[in-house]
Structure formats: structure tokens, C-alpha cells
mmCIF file of C-alpha atoms in Angstrom:
data_model
loop_
_atom_site.group_PDB
_atom_site.id
_atom_site.type_symbol
_atom_site.label_atom_id
_atom_site.label_comp_id
_atom_site.label_asym_id
_atom_site.label_seq_id
_atom_site.Cartn_x
_atom_site.Cartn_y
_atom_site.Cartn_z
ATOM 1 C CA MET A 1 90.985 131.214 57.515
ATOM 2 C CA ASP A 2 88.459 133.919 56.607
ATOM 3 C CA ALA A 3 89.047 136.817 59.007
ATOM 4 C CA THR A 4 85.915 138.665 57.906
ATOM 5 C CA PHE A 5 82.943 138.480 60.246
ATOM 6 C CA THR A 6 79.573 137.570 58.817
ATOM 7 C CA ALA A 7 76.556 139.850 59.037
ATOM 8 C CA GLU A 8 75.101 137.550 61.685
ATOM 9 C CA GLN A 9 78.249 137.772 63.814
ATOM 10 C CA ASP A 10 78.336 141.562 63.524
ATOM 11 C CA GLU A 11 74.683 141.669 64.544
ATOM 12 C CA ILE A 12 75.396 139.586 67.655
ATOM 13 C CA ARG A 13 78.093 142.033 68.727
ATOM 14 C CA ARG A 14 76.054 145.142 67.950
ATOM 15 C CA THR A 15 72.877 143.983 69.670
ATOM 16 C CA LEU A 16 74.696 142.772 72.756
ATOM 17 C CA ARG A 17 76.744 145.962 73.082
ATOM 18 C CA GLU A 18 73.613 148.109 72.867
ATOM 19 C CA LEU A 19 71.902 146.067 75.576
ATOM 20 C CA LEU A 20 74.906 146.184 77.905
ATOM 21 C CA LEU A 21 75.371 149.936 77.444
ATOM 22 C CA LYS A 22 71.807 150.434 78.649
ATOM 23 C CA ARG A 23 71.722 147.925 81.481
ATOM 24 C CA CYS A 24 75.245 147.148 82.653
ATOM 25 C CA GLY A 25 77.157 150.249 83.615
ATOM 26 C CA PRO A 26 79.664 150.314 86.505
ATOM 27 C CA GLU A 27 76.980 151.058 89.095
ATOM 28 C CA GLU A 28 74.768 148.232 87.833
ATOM 29 C CA VAL A 29 77.747 145.873 88.013
ATOM 30 C CA ARG A 30 78.462 146.853 91.621
ATOM 31 C CA ALA A 31 74.802 146.388 92.551
ATOM 32 C CA ALA A 32 74.591 143.004 90.820
ATOM 33 C CA VAL A 33 77.576 141.462 92.596
ATOM 34 C CA ARG A 34 76.030 142.310 95.974
ATOM 35 C CA THR A 35 72.907 140.255 95.275
ATOM 36 C CA THR A 36 72.404 136.687 96.444
ATOM 37 C CA ASP A 37 72.884 135.303 92.938
ATOM 38 C CA GLY A 38 75.944 137.418 92.256
ATOM 39 C CA HIS A 39 74.423 138.665 89.001
ATOM 40 C CA ASP A 40 71.331 140.486 87.754
ATOM 41 C CA PRO A 41 68.615 137.856 87.055
ATOM 42 C CA GLY A 42 66.769 140.307 84.819
ATOM 43 C CA LEU A 43 69.823 140.881 82.651
ATOM 44 C CA TRP A 44 70.477 137.140 82.481
ATOM 45 C CA GLU A 45 66.894 136.589 81.340
ATOM 46 C CA SER A 46 67.391 139.138 78.570
ATOM 47 C CA LEU A 47 70.702 137.597 77.509
ATOM 48 C CA ALA A 48 69.133 134.154 77.408
ATOM 49 C CA GLN A 49 65.648 134.691 76.032
ATOM 50 C CA GLN A 50 66.126 137.730 73.793
ATOM 51 C CA LEU A 51 69.629 137.028 72.510
ATOM 52 C CA GLY A 52 69.920 133.274 73.072
ATOM 53 C CA LEU A 53 73.487 133.453 74.409
ATOM 54 C CA PRO A 54 73.466 130.200 76.452
ATOM 55 C CA GLY A 55 72.450 128.245 73.359
ATOM 56 C CA LEU A 56 74.726 129.933 70.820
ATOM 57 C CA ALA A 57 77.072 126.952 70.483
ATOM 58 C CA LEU A 58 74.473 124.228 71.100
ATOM 59 C CA PRO A 59 72.911 122.217 68.255
ATOM 60 C CA GLU A 60 69.482 123.247 67.030
ATOM 61 C CA ALA A 61 68.230 119.754 67.874
ATOM 62 C CA TYR A 62 68.573 120.644 71.552
ATOM 63 C CA GLY A 63 67.100 124.121 71.363
ATOM 64 C CA GLY A 64 70.354 125.898 70.550
ATOM 65 C CA VAL A 65 71.220 128.360 67.811
ATOM 66 C CA GLY A 66 73.638 126.010 66.090
ATOM 67 C CA CYS A 67 76.564 128.441 65.923
ATOM 68 C CA SER A 68 80.146 127.744 66.982
ATOM 69 C CA VAL A 69 82.673 128.786 69.602
ATOM 70 C CA THR A 70 83.459 131.816 67.437
ATOM 71 C CA GLU A 71 80.059 133.391 68.066
ATOM 72 C CA LEU A 72 80.293 132.532 71.755
ATOM 73 C CA ALA A 73 83.706 134.220 71.910
ATOM 74 C CA LEU A 74 82.346 137.372 70.240
ATOM 75 C CA ALA A 75 79.559 137.495 72.818
ATOM 76 C CA ALA A 76 82.082 137.005 75.620
ATOM 77 C CA GLU A 77 84.155 139.884 74.269
ATOM 78 C CA GLU A 78 81.209 142.239 74.692
ATOM 79 C CA LEU A 79 80.462 140.878 78.160
ATOM 80 C CA GLY A 80 84.113 141.413 79.043
ATOM 81 C CA ARG A 81 83.948 145.044 77.962
ATOM 82 C CA ALA A 82 81.189 145.660 80.501
ATOM 83 C CA LEU A 83 82.516 143.178 83.106
ATOM 84 C CA ALA A 84 78.960 141.878 83.146
ATOM 85 C CA PRO A 85 78.551 139.245 85.883
ATOM 86 C CA SER A 86 76.542 136.319 84.529
ATOM 87 C CA PRO A 87 76.498 132.494 84.665
ATOM 88 C CA LEU A 88 77.314 132.276 80.931
ATOM 89 C CA LEU A 89 80.881 131.043 81.429
ATOM 90 C CA ALA A 90 79.964 128.407 83.991
ATOM 91 C CA THR A 91 76.832 127.253 82.162
ATOM 92 C CA ALA A 92 77.422 127.549 78.413
ATOM 93 C CA VAL A 93 81.210 127.372 78.182
ATOM 94 C CA LEU A 94 82.211 124.872 80.879
ATOM 95 C CA SER A 95 79.136 122.747 81.628
ATOM 96 C CA ALA A 96 76.993 122.425 78.491
ATOM 97 C CA PRO A 97 79.809 120.924 76.334
ATOM 98 C CA VAL A 98 80.367 118.201 78.958
ATOM 99 C CA VAL A 99 76.680 117.263 78.911
ATOM 100 C CA LEU A 100 76.672 117.308 75.112
ATOM 101 C CA ALA A 101 79.768 115.097 74.902
ATOM 102 C CA LEU A 102 79.054 112.549 77.629
ATOM 103 C CA GLY A 103 75.356 112.657 78.427
ATOM 104 C CA SER A 104 72.938 109.963 77.357
ATOM 105 C CA GLU A 105 70.339 110.910 74.785
ATOM 106 C CA SER A 106 67.677 111.240 77.469
ATOM 107 C CA GLN A 107 69.948 113.459 79.589
ATOM 108 C CA ARG A 108 70.817 115.694 76.646
ATOM 109 C CA ALA A 109 67.164 116.008 75.679
ATOM 110 C CA ALA A 110 66.184 116.864 79.247
ATOM 111 C CA LEU A 111 68.999 119.297 80.119
ATOM 112 C CA LEU A 112 70.316 121.060 77.020
ATOM 113 C CA PRO A 113 67.069 122.755 75.896
ATOM 114 C CA ARG A 114 66.664 124.177 79.404
ATOM 115 C CA ILE A 115 70.271 125.378 79.372
ATOM 116 C CA ALA A 116 69.795 126.952 75.948
ATOM 117 C CA SER A 117 66.738 128.854 77.136
ATOM 118 C CA GLY A 118 68.465 130.117 80.274
ATOM 119 C CA GLU A 119 65.998 128.280 82.501
ATOM 120 C CA LEU A 120 68.716 125.993 83.888
ATOM 121 C CA THR A 121 72.144 127.169 85.039
ATOM 122 C CA ALA A 122 74.992 124.750 85.671
ATOM 123 C CA ALA A 123 78.487 124.741 87.137
ATOM 124 C CA LEU A 124 81.512 122.486 86.725
ATOM 125 C CA ALA A 125 82.704 121.462 90.189
ATOM 126 C CA VAL A 126 86.336 120.323 89.935
ATOM 127 C CA SER A 127 87.935 119.164 93.169
ATOM 128 C CA GLY A 128 90.436 121.291 95.008
ATOM 129 C CA ALA A 129 91.994 124.290 93.296
ATOM 130 C CA ALA A 130 92.908 122.425 90.115
ATOM 131 C CA LEU A 131 90.554 123.949 87.546
ATOM 132 C CA THR A 132 93.219 124.863 84.982
ATOM 133 C CA THR A 133 94.956 121.508 85.387
ATOM 134 C CA ALA A 134 91.679 119.628 84.963
ATOM 135 C CA LEU A 135 90.998 121.614 81.793
ATOM 136 C CA GLY A 136 94.432 120.720 80.447
ATOM 137 C CA LEU A 137 95.635 124.343 80.268
ATOM 138 C CA THR A 138 98.572 124.391 82.694
ATOM 139 C CA GLY A 139 99.297 120.699 83.138
ATOM 140 C CA ASP A 140 98.528 117.145 82.143
ATOM 141 C CA ASN A 141 94.949 116.386 83.189
ATOM 142 C CA ARG A 142 95.473 112.630 83.145
ATOM 143 C CA GLY A 143 96.920 112.816 86.649
ATOM 144 C CA ASP A 144 95.341 112.670 90.103
ATOM 145 C CA TRP A 145 93.756 116.145 90.135
ATOM 146 C CA ALA A 146 90.392 114.593 91.150
ATOM 147 C CA GLY A 147 91.832 112.371 93.845
ATOM 148 C CA GLY A 148 93.285 109.551 91.784
ATOM 149 C CA GLY A 149 91.761 106.887 94.006
ATOM 150 C CA ARG A 150 93.663 108.250 96.989
ATOM 151 C CA ALA A 151 92.448 110.307 99.904
ATOM 152 C CA GLY A 152 91.274 113.737 98.808
ATOM 153 C CA GLY A 153 89.560 114.950 95.691
ATOM 154 C CA VAL A 154 86.013 113.829 94.995
ATOM 155 C CA GLN A 155 85.228 110.139 95.300
ATOM 156 C CA ALA A 156 82.161 108.267 94.044
ATOM 157 C CA ARG A 157 80.749 105.045 95.436
ATOM 158 C CA ARG A 158 77.830 102.978 94.236
ATOM 159 C CA ALA A 159 75.758 101.177 96.839
ATOM 160 C CA ASP A 160 72.297 99.634 96.434
ATOM 161 C CA GLY A 161 72.086 100.969 92.902
ATOM 162 C CA VAL A 162 72.676 104.591 93.940
ATOM 163 C CA TRP A 163 75.772 106.718 93.344
ATOM 164 C CA ARG A 164 77.015 108.805 96.261
ATOM 165 C CA LEU A 165 79.749 111.433 96.238
ATOM 166 C CA TYR A 166 82.256 112.452 98.900
ATOM 167 C CA GLY A 167 84.735 115.318 98.730
ATOM 168 C CA GLN A 168 85.129 119.023 98.159
ATOM 169 C CA ALA A 169 85.558 121.488 95.283
ATOM 170 C CA ASP A 170 86.982 124.895 96.151
ATOM 171 C CA GLN A 171 86.851 126.976 92.944
ATOM 172 C CA VAL A 172 83.403 126.448 91.465
ATOM 173 C CA LEU A 173 82.442 129.383 89.266
ATOM 174 C CA ASP A 174 78.870 130.492 90.022
ATOM 175 C CA GLY A 175 78.379 127.291 91.986
ATOM 176 C CA HIS A 176 76.394 128.973 94.745
ATOM 177 C CA SER A 177 73.522 129.828 92.385
ATOM 178 C CA ALA A 178 73.731 126.995 89.841
ATOM 179 C CA ASP A 179 70.702 124.752 89.507
ATOM 180 C CA LEU A 180 72.866 121.807 88.453
ATOM 181 C CA LEU A 181 76.386 120.757 89.431
ATOM 182 C CA ILE A 182 78.523 118.654 87.097
ATOM 183 C CA VAL A 183 81.103 116.872 89.226
ATOM 184 C CA PRO A 184 84.028 114.783 87.948
ATOM 185 C CA ALA A 185 84.837 112.154 90.567
ATOM 186 C CA HIS A 186 86.993 109.054 90.956
ATOM 187 C CA THR A 187 85.538 105.628 91.471
ATOM 188 C CA GLY A 188 86.845 102.072 91.532
ATOM 189 C CA GLY A 189 89.337 102.492 94.358
ATOM 190 C CA PHE A 190 93.104 102.832 94.073
ATOM 191 C CA ALA A 191 93.715 99.821 91.831
ATOM 192 C CA ARG A 192 91.038 100.540 89.228
ATOM 193 C CA SER A 193 90.573 104.260 89.654
ATOM 194 C CA ARG A 194 88.901 106.176 86.844
ATOM 195 C CA THR A 195 87.151 109.495 86.454
ATOM 196 C CA LEU A 196 83.427 109.696 85.758
ATOM 197 C CA PHE A 197 81.076 112.674 85.627
ATOM 198 C CA PHE A 198 78.019 113.020 87.843
ATOM 199 C CA LEU A 199 75.001 115.315 88.025
ATOM 200 C CA VAL A 200 74.150 116.761 91.444
ATOM 201 C CA ARG A 201 70.876 118.628 91.813
ATOM 202 C CA GLU A 202 70.576 118.930 95.581
ATOM 203 C CA GLY A 203 72.206 117.906 98.842
ATOM 204 C CA ALA A 204 75.572 119.631 98.387
ATOM 205 C CA THR A 205 76.718 122.258 100.879
ATOM 206 C CA ARG A 206 77.513 125.497 99.068
ATOM 207 C CA VAL A 207 79.511 128.365 100.555
ATOM 208 C CA ARG A 208 80.017 131.489 98.474
ATOM 209 C CA GLN A 209 83.619 132.650 98.698
ATOM 210 C CA THR A 210 84.988 136.166 98.992
ATOM 211 C CA SER A 211 87.010 136.644 95.828
ATOM 212 C CA LEU A 212 89.341 139.344 94.592
ATOM 213 C CA ASP A 213 87.171 139.840 91.506
ATOM 214 C CA GLU A 214 83.590 140.140 92.703
ATOM 215 C CA THR A 215 82.280 139.998 89.141
ATOM 216 C CA ARG A 216 83.512 136.371 88.943
ATOM 217 C CA SER A 217 81.616 134.584 91.718
ATOM 218 C CA GLN A 218 83.239 131.524 93.269
ATOM 219 C CA CYS A 219 81.874 128.911 95.615
ATOM 220 C CA ARG A 220 83.105 126.020 97.766
ATOM 221 C CA ILE A 221 81.114 122.825 97.268
ATOM 222 C CA GLN A 222 81.148 120.135 99.948
ATOM 223 C CA LEU A 223 79.802 116.690 99.098
ATOM 224 C CA ARG A 224 79.031 114.479 102.060
ATOM 225 C CA ASP A 225 77.185 111.316 101.105
ATOM 226 C CA VAL A 226 75.372 113.256 98.367
ATOM 227 C CA GLN A 227 73.217 111.308 95.934
ATOM 228 C CA ALA A 228 74.213 111.826 92.305
ATOM 229 C CA GLU A 229 73.274 110.706 88.821
ATOM 230 C CA LEU A 230 75.924 109.338 86.490
ATOM 231 C CA LEU A 231 76.349 111.448 83.363
ATOM 232 C CA GLY A 232 75.986 108.945 80.548
ATOM 233 C CA ASP A 233 74.679 105.410 80.341
ATOM 234 C CA ASP A 234 74.607 103.866 83.803
ATOM 235 C CA GLY A 235 74.062 100.290 82.648
ATOM 236 C CA GLU A 236 77.570 99.130 81.777
ATOM 237 C CA VAL A 237 79.248 101.169 84.484
ATOM 238 C CA GLY A 238 76.855 99.970 87.130
ATOM 239 C CA GLY A 239 77.477 96.336 86.290
ATOM 240 C CA GLU A 240 81.215 96.803 86.335
ATOM 241 C CA VAL A 241 81.298 98.585 89.660
ATOM 242 C CA GLY A 242 78.897 96.084 91.114
ATOM 243 C CA SER A 243 81.275 93.237 90.275
ATOM 244 C CA GLU A 244 84.132 95.165 91.856
ATOM 245 C CA VAL A 245 82.170 95.625 95.073
ATOM 246 C CA ARG A 246 81.145 91.975 95.187
ATOM 247 C CA GLY A 247 84.606 90.691 94.234
ATOM 248 C CA ASP A 248 85.366 87.935 91.697
ATOM 249 C CA ALA A 249 86.659 84.663 93.040
ATOM 250 C CA ASP A 250 88.791 83.792 90.019
ATOM 251 C CA GLY A 251 89.685 87.336 88.940
ATOM 252 C CA SER A 252 89.100 86.367 85.314
ATOM 253 C CA ASP A 253 87.505 89.720 84.444
ATOM 254 C CA ALA A 254 90.067 91.865 86.242
ATOM 255 C CA GLY A 255 92.019 92.748 83.101
ATOM 256 C CA GLU A 256 88.885 93.667 81.179
ATOM 257 C CA ARG A 257 87.636 95.864 84.016
ATOM 258 C CA ALA A 258 91.025 97.567 84.338
ATOM 259 C CA GLY A 259 90.987 98.305 80.610
ATOM 260 C CA ALA A 260 87.502 99.775 80.838
ATOM 261 C CA SER A 261 88.623 101.879 83.796
ATOM 262 C CA ALA A 262 91.561 103.235 81.831
ATOM 263 C CA ARG A 263 89.304 104.058 78.883
ATOM 264 C CA GLY A 264 86.879 105.869 81.204
ATOM 265 C CA ALA A 265 89.650 108.018 82.650
ATOM 266 C CA ALA A 266 91.002 108.768 79.181
ATOM 267 C CA ASP A 267 87.557 109.805 77.966
ATOM 268 C CA ALA A 268 87.168 112.164 80.922
ATOM 269 C CA ALA A 269 90.588 113.691 80.300
ATOM 270 C CA ALA A 270 89.906 114.116 76.580
ATOM 271 C CA VAL A 271 86.529 115.766 77.166
ATOM 272 C CA LEU A 272 87.942 118.170 79.744
ATOM 273 C CA SER A 273 90.863 119.030 77.457
ATOM 274 C CA ALA A 274 88.482 119.859 74.612
ATOM 275 C CA VAL A 275 86.326 121.942 76.944
ATOM 276 C CA GLY A 276 89.442 123.653 78.265
ATOM 277 C CA ASP A 277 90.631 124.617 74.781
ATOM 278 C CA SER A 278 87.304 126.152 73.790
ATOM 279 C CA ALA A 279 86.928 127.818 77.204
ATOM 280 C CA ALA A 280 90.407 129.333 76.837
ATOM 281 C CA ALA A 281 89.436 130.828 73.473
ATOM 282 C CA VAL A 282 86.272 132.323 74.968
ATOM 283 C CA LEU A 283 88.121 133.628 78.027
ATOM 284 C CA ALA A 284 90.778 135.160 75.781
ATOM 285 C CA ALA A 285 88.111 137.070 73.858
ATOM 286 C CA GLU A 286 86.510 138.170 77.122
ATOM 287 C CA ALA A 287 89.861 139.464 78.435
ATOM 288 C CA VAL A 288 90.457 141.302 75.152
ATOM 289 C CA GLY A 289 87.077 143.001 75.492
ATOM 290 C CA ALA A 290 87.932 144.151 79.011
ATOM 291 C CA ALA A 291 91.371 145.387 77.927
ATOM 292 C CA ASP A 292 89.907 147.251 74.963
ATOM 293 C CA ARG A 293 87.330 148.987 77.141
ATOM 294 C CA VAL A 294 89.744 150.072 79.850
ATOM 295 C CA LEU A 295 92.140 151.378 77.187
ATOM 296 C CA GLU A 296 89.297 153.289 75.572
ATOM 297 C CA ARG A 297 88.349 154.872 78.898
ATOM 298 C CA THR A 298 91.981 155.775 79.602
ATOM 299 C CA VAL A 299 92.361 157.534 76.255
ATOM 300 C CA GLU A 300 89.213 159.539 76.995
ATOM 301 C CA TYR A 301 90.603 160.543 80.389
ATOM 302 C CA VAL A 302 94.058 161.695 79.226
ATOM 303 C CA ARG A 303 92.408 163.880 76.600
ATOM 304 C CA GLN A 304 90.510 165.735 79.322
ATOM 305 C CA ARG A 305 92.913 165.770 82.286
ATOM 306 C CA GLU A 306 95.158 168.818 82.147
ATOM 307 C CA GLN A 307 98.567 169.353 83.668
ATOM 308 C CA PHE A 308 100.861 172.354 83.117
ATOM 309 C CA GLY A 309 98.103 173.949 81.054
ATOM 310 C CA ARG A 310 97.666 171.147 78.516
ATOM 311 C CA PRO A 311 96.002 167.695 78.340
ATOM 312 C CA ILE A 312 98.321 164.985 79.654
ATOM 313 C CA GLY A 313 97.535 162.951 76.556
ATOM 314 C CA SER A 314 99.563 165.450 74.532
ATOM 315 C CA PHE A 315 102.788 164.501 76.309
ATOM 316 C CA GLN A 316 104.995 162.227 74.249
ATOM 317 C CA ALA A 317 105.700 159.824 77.125
ATOM 318 C CA VAL A 318 101.964 159.236 77.616
ATOM 319 C CA LYS A 319 101.445 158.775 73.880
ATOM 320 C CA HIS A 320 104.163 156.118 73.775
ATOM 321 C CA ARG A 321 102.643 154.208 76.683
ATOM 322 C CA LEU A 322 99.185 154.260 75.109
ATOM 323 C CA ALA A 323 100.583 153.195 71.729
ATOM 324 C CA ASP A 324 102.268 150.184 73.329
ATOM 325 C CA LEU A 325 99.007 149.256 75.048
ATOM 326 C CA TYR A 326 97.097 149.538 71.770
ATOM 327 C CA VAL A 327 99.532 147.226 69.997
ATOM 328 C CA GLY A 328 99.307 144.700 72.838
ATOM 329 C CA VAL A 329 95.498 144.686 72.849
ATOM 330 C CA GLN A 330 95.251 144.330 69.077
ATOM 331 C CA ALA A 331 97.756 141.470 69.037
ATOM 332 C CA ALA A 332 95.803 139.711 71.793
ATOM 333 C CA ARG A 333 92.580 140.242 69.845
ATOM 334 C CA SER A 334 94.070 138.589 66.755
ATOM 335 C CA ALA A 335 95.252 135.628 68.838
ATOM 336 C CA ALA A 336 91.843 135.273 70.499
ATOM 337 C CA TYR A 337 89.972 135.364 67.184
ATOM 338 C CA TYR A 338 92.324 132.801 65.678
ATOM 339 C CA ALA A 339 91.917 130.522 68.718
ATOM 340 C CA ALA A 340 88.129 130.716 68.436
ATOM 341 C CA TRP A 341 88.285 129.925 64.723
ATOM 342 C CA ALA A 342 90.745 127.064 65.241
ATOM 343 C CA THR A 343 88.585 125.546 67.960
ATOM 344 C CA ALA A 344 85.454 125.795 65.823
ATOM 345 C CA GLU A 345 87.265 124.198 62.867
ATOM 346 C CA GLY A 346 88.850 121.437 64.938
ATOM 347 C CA GLN A 347 92.355 122.712 64.242
ATOM 348 C CA GLU A 348 95.379 122.601 66.585
ATOM 349 C CA ARG A 349 95.014 123.488 70.255
ATOM 350 C CA VAL A 350 95.948 127.149 70.601
ATOM 351 C CA GLY A 351 93.457 128.302 73.214
ATOM 352 C CA GLY A 352 96.000 128.294 76.040
ATOM 353 C CA LEU A 353 98.465 130.474 74.132
ATOM 354 C CA ALA A 354 95.741 132.940 73.146
ATOM 355 C CA LEU A 355 94.568 133.095 76.748
ATOM 356 C CA ALA A 356 98.111 133.770 77.963
ATOM 357 C CA GLN A 357 98.482 136.686 75.562
ATOM 358 C CA ALA A 358 95.048 138.094 76.434
ATOM 359 C CA LEU A 359 95.602 137.836 80.192
ATOM 360 C CA GLU A 360 98.938 139.591 79.864
ATOM 361 C CA ALA A 361 97.423 142.336 77.718
ATOM 362 C CA LEU A 362 94.617 142.883 80.222
ATOM 363 C CA ARG A 363 96.993 142.941 83.195
ATOM 364 C CA VAL A 364 99.336 145.463 81.598
ATOM 365 C CA THR A 365 96.509 147.642 80.247
ATOM 366 C CA ALA A 366 94.605 147.685 83.545
ATOM 367 C CA SER A 367 97.769 148.494 85.490
ATOM 368 C CA GLU A 368 98.666 151.367 83.175
ATOM 369 C CA ALA A 369 95.077 152.616 83.327
ATOM 370 C CA VAL A 370 95.254 152.886 87.103
ATOM 371 C CA GLN A 371 98.565 154.761 86.839
ATOM 372 C CA LEU A 372 97.414 157.148 84.119
ATOM 373 C CA HIS A 373 94.208 157.923 86.004
ATOM 374 C CA GLY A 374 96.296 159.024 88.974
ATOM 375 C CA GLY A 375 94.821 158.927 92.473
ATOM 376 C CA ILE A 376 91.243 158.443 91.299
ATOM 377 C CA GLY A 377 92.142 155.172 89.573
ATOM 378 C CA PHE A 378 92.593 153.478 92.947
ATOM 379 C CA THR A 379 89.223 154.506 94.351
ATOM 380 C CA TRP A 380 85.982 152.564 94.590
ATOM 381 C CA GLU A 381 84.181 155.352 92.749
ATOM 382 C CA HIS A 382 86.119 154.765 89.539
ATOM 383 C CA GLU A 383 85.713 151.710 87.317
ATOM 384 C CA ALA A 384 89.450 151.278 86.597
ATOM 385 C CA HIS A 385 89.929 149.175 89.721
ATOM 386 C CA LEU A 386 87.213 146.779 88.551
ATOM 387 C CA TYR A 387 89.245 145.946 85.454
ATOM 388 C CA PHE A 388 92.435 145.673 87.490
ATOM 389 C CA LYS A 389 90.755 143.155 89.799
ATOM 390 C CA ARG A 390 89.400 141.209 86.814
ATOM 391 C CA ALA A 391 92.951 141.002 85.412
ATOM 392 C CA ALA A 392 94.407 139.819 88.719
ATOM 393 C CA GLY A 393 91.531 137.425 89.407
ATOM 394 C CA ASP A 394 91.664 135.785 85.978
ATOM 395 C CA GLU A 395 95.414 135.210 86.279
ATOM 396 C CA LEU A 396 94.822 133.478 89.608
ATOM 397 C CA LEU A 397 92.003 131.343 88.213
ATOM 398 C CA PHE A 398 93.167 130.521 84.690
ATOM 399 C CA GLY A 399 96.864 131.342 84.600
ATOM 400 C CA PRO A 400 99.325 132.722 85.212
ATOM 401 C CA ALA A 401 100.389 133.525 81.675
ATOM 402 C CA HIS A 402 103.869 132.021 82.019
ATOM 403 C CA ARG A 403 102.411 128.657 83.098
ATOM 404 C CA LEU A 404 100.023 128.634 80.160
ATOM 405 C CA ARG A 405 102.934 129.278 77.805
ATOM 406 C CA ALA A 406 105.211 126.780 79.541
ATOM 407 C CA TYR A 407 102.708 123.945 79.206
ATOM 408 C CA ALA A 408 102.011 124.828 75.574
ATOM 409 C CA ALA A 409 105.764 124.683 74.912
ATOM 410 C CA GLU A 410 105.996 121.354 76.725
ATOM 411 C CA GLU A 411 103.170 119.905 74.660
ATOM 412 C CA ALA A 412 104.838 121.137 71.464
ATOM 413 C CA ARG A 413 108.176 119.664 72.670
ATOM 414 C CA LEU A 414 109.978 122.905 71.958
ATOM 415 C CA PHE A 415 112.711 122.316 74.540
ATOM 416 C CA GLY A 416 112.689 118.546 74.927
ATOM 417 C CA GLY A 417 115.093 117.685 72.158
ATOM 418 C CA GLY A 418 112.359 116.020 70.134
ATOM 419 C CA GLU A 419 110.840 116.964 66.837
ATOM 420 C CA VAL A 420 109.140 120.336 66.962
ATOM 421 C CA ALA A 421 105.397 120.197 66.253
ATOM 422 C CA VAL A 422 104.364 122.307 63.284
#
């Protein structure tokens, strides 16, 4: 692994930081989250058209920059420093890789260039409150998180050549403003249940939720007989489902259909796991950026705030606390960078562990920042509470850290008596 950043990577960080310093201060963040979109459309246009952030990790053939998850993670780190609300996570990190992996050539050609340019925003609508499980971060995503053919989840049914979806998704990031919804749903009934992905452009009921972290907009999506387009080639799937609906008198093709159903579910699980690993690396870098910024602001404050005739930063107890925070943030940064590199190089899955360390570092740093700022740290006027809410909100959405670590240990068979993965 080469830990040195290239000139291009350094330029991405520098340019983005300069833009955010000018246009995304604490007051701008508070104003943006109150808008209908939940973010500043002008800032998003600049991030997309001037800096090309949505297309950083997309191939050049589809209008992207052709970089890797590493560059996307570096951009997320700068966005995390400013707590900049934007649809980048939902669109470029969670949705675009699914379209790239499973979409037909015509779908990729139609959607990815628009995503890369920022013209089209998208959201991944996973049923229920099972986002981390679906992404394979805190549990096995080959289970029934999308309904499993039973009541609940999101179900898909094909009738008269048209796919229709039924169900609800409760934690859809930026779903209220997304132009396109990508919905994993179960089809085939209980016996032959499998997960497929669908594109929903209109017809869904969207309700923006009140969330602890206002900079991370969430939405409830309700699908009631909503027309959808299958993500991928509809030919083979359509024929198979059609035969299931009609019924086969001799059942001679039942085994073949069941095998195809199992393969479809496995493909969905594998794609979501890969997306989850890269998303965890990006989220880890974003959390590190937020932790670094709030630590930086805290150090500035304790140098100025005086007590007993001297700055409180000169007290040894305060120095020790800040030193511990610094070590924690730097360790989390190293883990996040390694996870981004490993994901880009196709190495072992370490995104969940890096995310656990970054979330813990952000939680501890934000909590200490509030304490060291004293009474003002709790107030709406100060930005410390924004970072504290981001730490708490991210642990609720993508953690908690102990579950991320526990599942990583389970996957590595550390405590199962089996051979330890190296």
C-alpha cells in the first residue's frame, strides 16, 4: 500500500475545502436543512458541475471521472468537516454502484451520465429500518430483511407485463428529494422468493421524517401499487415470473426456476454487500473529517477561554483529554484511509471495522467538545451540538460501533472455534 496521496488527490481536497469554507459555514448549514430539499441546490450544483463529485468513482464511459472509492472518501472527509448536507451519499455512494453493477447497458447509458453530472439524484430505498443489515455491515444480508416472501418488506408483482411494488421503506436517505428511487423488493412468493432491484420514478408517497441529525435527511417511502422498472434485463425474469403466475401442470421447470431464484437473491446480496463495504469506507472518512474539525475548534476555544487567570488549555487535565482525542482521531483516519484503499484494490472487507472506529472517535470527540466548551456547547448558537448530533445520528443509522465490530468478528470466525481468517 502506498500511503502517499497523489497530486490529483491533494487537489481534490484543497479545492473542495476552499469551496466549503466560503459557502458552507454553520449558518449556511442551518439554513440549508430548513429548505424543502434539505440541502442547498446551489452548492450541490457547484459540487457536481465544477468539481464532479457525483461522478468521481464512475467510469469515464458513463460521464464519470474514472477515479476510485479513495477519491470519493477524501471528498467525503471534507464534506464531513463542514457537515455539508448534500445528496452525495445517497446518490453516488449508495445508488450509482447498484445501477453500475446490475443495470442493463441501456439503463446505465441513460442514468449514469445524468448522475455524474448532478442532474439526477437517486436514493436507495431499503424496506423497514434494516439499512445496515441490507448492506451487510451488522448482519447477514441473505436473510428476510426485504420481506423474504412473507408479509412485510417490499413485494413486487408482475401483471400484464408491468411490475408493481407494494410495501414501505422507513430510512431512505434523501428520499424526499431524490429524482429516482432504487428499491430492492421480493418477488416469486414464499416458495421461490428472491430479491430484485427496481427503479421508481413517480407514484411513491414520500414523507420527510424529523431526524436527530438534520444534516442527514431521512424519508419514509410508501409503495402502494406503484409501477416500477426492473433494474437489469427484464426478458428472462419476465418469462420466469410469467410461468410462475400461470402455473406449470407437470412442474418440470420448478427446480430450474428455484435455482434461478436463489441465484437472483445471491446476486442482490452480493451487490449490496459490496456497496456496503465501499459506503462504510466513505462514511468512515466522513466521520473522521467531522471529528477532526470539532477537535480543531475545541483546541481553538481552550486556548482563548480563561479561568483562574489563565487559558483552560494550559491545564494538564485538559491537555491530557485533548491528546487522547487527537490519538483517537488519527487512528480512525488511518483505518478509514486503509479501508478506502482496500476497497479500491479489491482487498479484504474492512469497511465495517473502519466505520466502527470512526464512529467511536466522532462520538467521543463530539462529547468532549461539548463538555470543554462548557454551557455554550449545548446551545443552538454554537456548532458543537451539530457535530454531537451527527455522531449520535450516524450511530443510529449505521452502527452502533459494537455491532459493526461484532459482525466483523463473526465473519472472521474469531470466537467460533474455527480457523481464524488472516
